[in-house]
Amino acid sequence: MPIISALRDYFCTCPLMDGSRINVDYLPEKGMEYSIDTTPATEIIKRYADGSTVRQFLFVVRSVADYGADTLQNIANSGFFEALSAWLCAQTDAEIFPILESDKEPQKIEAQSTGYLFTTSAHSGKYQIQCRLVYLQKRS
């Protein structure tokens, strides 16, 4: 199973997303949906003599939500990403990770940035947070 698919399944269990639609590499112009998007990065962080490697998979969690002059709505939109970052930290502490193929052993999942507004339209805003999954790729 591709890592992006495992991440989508993982975020489907996130209580903050509570049954919302979670896409991959797609976010509509309006509504309340999320997307998990791949981002380019150096994959291998460390190589071991036995041929195994520590790798990272960088991704972005994005959302589209109501946006406008309502300050409380905009605070709620930004607050979601603060809570998501805390959830990822708690998941790593509890060692609850996406289910990967048997040759990949997850080590941590974390936010790499704060959540931020990256684009707006008349009535919706798109927010995102950069994240990464670190895992041990066992020698094949």
GROMACS .gro file of C-alpha atoms in nm:
model
  140
    1MET     CA    1   0.000   0.000   0.000
    2PRO     CA    2   0.141   0.343  -0.085
    3ILE     CA    3   0.232   0.559   0.215
    4ILE     CA    4  -0.013   0.830   0.107
    5SER     CA    5  -0.295   0.575   0.125
    6ALA     CA    6  -0.185   0.469   0.474
    7LEU     CA    7  -0.181   0.835   0.579
    8ARG     CA    8  -0.531   0.891   0.447
    9ASP     CA    9  -0.657   0.587   0.640
   10TYR     CA   10  -0.476   0.716   0.949
   11PHE     CA   11  -0.631   1.062   0.932
   12CYS     CA   12  -0.974   0.906   0.883
   13THR     CA   13  -0.936   0.796   1.248
   14CYS     CA   14  -0.857   1.150   1.368
   15PRO     CA   15  -1.140   1.271   1.594
   16LEU     CA   16  -1.078   1.629   1.481
   17MET     CA   17  -1.179   1.538   1.126
   18ASP     CA   18  -1.488   1.358   1.255
   19GLY     CA   19  -1.616   1.187   0.943
   20SER     CA   20  -1.531   1.473   0.704
   21ARG     CA   21  -1.425   1.392   0.351
   22ILE     CA   22  -1.048   1.342   0.324
   23ASN     CA   23  -0.903   1.362  -0.026
   24VAL     CA   24  -0.556   1.301  -0.164
   25ASP     CA   25  -0.395   1.579  -0.371
   26TYR     CA   26  -0.733   1.747  -0.419
   27LEU     CA   27  -0.916   2.024  -0.236
   28PRO     CA   28  -1.243   2.173  -0.369
   29GLU     CA   29  -1.308   2.546  -0.383
   30LYS     CA   30  -1.570   2.541  -0.105
   31GLY     CA   31  -1.732   2.317   0.154
   32MET     CA   32  -1.561   2.161   0.453
   33GLU     CA   33  -1.311   1.904   0.330
   34TYR     CA   34  -0.952   1.801   0.386
   35SER     CA   35  -0.672   1.684   0.162
   36ILE     CA   36  -0.345   1.507   0.224
   37ASP     CA   37  -0.094   1.617  -0.037
   38THR     CA   38   0.253   1.493  -0.106
   39THR     CA   39   0.540   1.741  -0.106
   40PRO     CA   40   0.890   1.705  -0.249
   41ALA     CA   41   1.169   1.630  -0.003
   42THR     CA   42   1.488   1.439   0.043
   43GLU     CA   43   1.363   1.094   0.132
   44ILE     CA   44   1.662   0.932   0.305
   45ILE     CA   45   1.771   1.090   0.633
   46LYS     CA   46   2.027   0.831   0.747
   47ARG     CA   47   2.189   0.516   0.606
   48TYR     CA   48   2.302   0.221   0.816
   49ALA     CA   49   2.580  -0.027   0.733
   50ASP     CA   50   2.329  -0.314   0.709
   51GLY     CA   51   2.150  -0.138   0.421
   52SER     CA   52   1.851  -0.013   0.618
   53THR     CA   53   1.766   0.357   0.610
   54VAL     CA   54   1.574   0.613   0.810
   55ARG     CA   55   1.340   0.793   0.573
   56GLN     CA   56   1.090   1.073   0.581
   57PHE     CA   57   0.768   1.121   0.390
   58LEU     CA   58   0.671   1.488   0.381
   59PHE     CA   59   0.309   1.583   0.329
   60VAL     CA   60   0.067   1.868   0.381
   61VAL     CA   61  -0.274   1.847   0.546
   62ARG     CA   62  -0.497   2.108   0.386
   63SER     CA   63  -0.853   2.218   0.451
   64VAL     CA   64  -1.112   2.440   0.293
   65ALA     CA   65  -1.350   2.617   0.531
   66ASP     CA   66  -1.583   2.914   0.561
   67TYR     CA   67  -1.383   3.235   0.575
   68GLY     CA   68  -1.459   3.604   0.593
   69ALA     CA   69  -1.512   3.886   0.839
   70ASP     CA   70  -1.631   3.652   1.117
   71THR     CA   71  -1.331   3.656   1.352
   72LEU     CA   72  -1.458   3.360   1.556
   73GLN     CA   73  -1.484   3.143   1.242
   74ASN     CA   74  -1.131   3.235   1.137
   75ILE     CA   75  -0.999   3.160   1.487
   76ALA     CA   76  -1.172   2.821   1.477
   77ASN     CA   77  -1.014   2.749   1.137
   78SER     CA   78  -0.665   2.828   1.267
   79GLY     CA   79  -0.731   2.655   1.600
   80PHE     CA   80  -0.804   2.330   1.418
   81PHE     CA   81  -0.442   2.310   1.303
   82GLU     CA   82  -0.308   2.382   1.650
   83ALA     CA   83  -0.519   2.092   1.778
   84LEU     CA   84  -0.406   1.871   1.487
   85SER     CA   85  -0.042   1.937   1.572
   86ALA     CA   86  -0.108   1.839   1.934
   87TRP     CA   87  -0.291   1.524   1.818
   88LEU     CA   88   0.006   1.419   1.604
   89CYS     CA   89   0.241   1.474   1.899
   90ALA     CA   90   0.017   1.264   2.126
   91GLN     CA   91  -0.001   0.990   1.860
   92THR     CA   92   0.379   0.976   1.841
   93ASP     CA   93   0.406   0.966   2.222
   94ALA     CA   94   0.157   0.677   2.229
   95GLU     CA   95   0.330   0.511   1.932
   96ILE     CA   96   0.009   0.507   1.727
   97PHE     CA   97   0.114   0.533   1.365
   98PRO     CA   98  -0.018   0.472   1.015
   99ILE     CA   99  -0.008   0.107   0.918
  100LEU     CA  100   0.273   0.066   0.668
  101GLU     CA  101   0.408  -0.230   0.473
  102SER     CA  102   0.605  -0.482   0.682
  103ASP     CA  103   0.944  -0.351   0.567
  104LYS     CA  104   0.863   0.001   0.695
  105GLU     CA  105   0.860   0.074   1.069
  106PRO     CA  106   0.710   0.412   1.166
  107GLN     CA  107   0.909   0.611   1.424
  108LYS     CA  108   0.723   0.941   1.446
  109ILE     CA  109   0.461   1.156   1.281
  110GLU     CA  110   0.473   1.528   1.341
  111ALA     CA  111   0.379   1.876   1.229
  112GLN     CA  112   0.669   2.067   1.074
  113SER     CA  113   0.499   2.407   1.073
  114THR     CA  114   0.210   2.587   1.230
  115GLY     CA  115  -0.114   2.580   1.036
  116TYR     CA  116  -0.164   2.884   0.815
  117LEU     CA  117  -0.403   3.041   0.567
  118PHE     CA  118  -0.255   3.012   0.220
  119THR     CA  119  -0.533   3.132  -0.009
  120THR     CA  120  -0.879   3.285   0.008
  121SER     CA  121  -1.181   3.337  -0.213
  122ALA     CA  122  -1.497   3.537  -0.148
  123HIS     CA  123  -1.635   3.301   0.117
  124SER     CA  124  -1.379   3.028   0.179
  125GLY     CA  125  -1.023   2.997   0.295
  126LYS     CA  126  -0.770   2.724   0.236
  127TYR     CA  127  -0.543   2.640   0.527
  128GLN     CA  128  -0.253   2.397   0.554
  129ILE     CA  129   0.005   2.251   0.787
  130GLN     CA  130   0.327   2.081   0.679
  131CYS     CA  131   0.391   1.740   0.835
  132ARG     CA  132   0.619   1.442   0.807
  133LEU     CA  133   0.625   1.072   0.880
  134VAL     CA  134   0.965   0.930   0.978
  135TYR     CA  135   1.014   0.556   0.937
  136LEU     CA  136   1.282   0.289   0.928
  137GLN     CA  137   1.306   0.121   0.588
  138LYS     CA  138   1.439  -0.226   0.660
  139ARG     CA  139   1.696  -0.378   0.428
  140SER     CA  140   1.531  -0.582   0.153
   0.00000   0.00000   0.00000
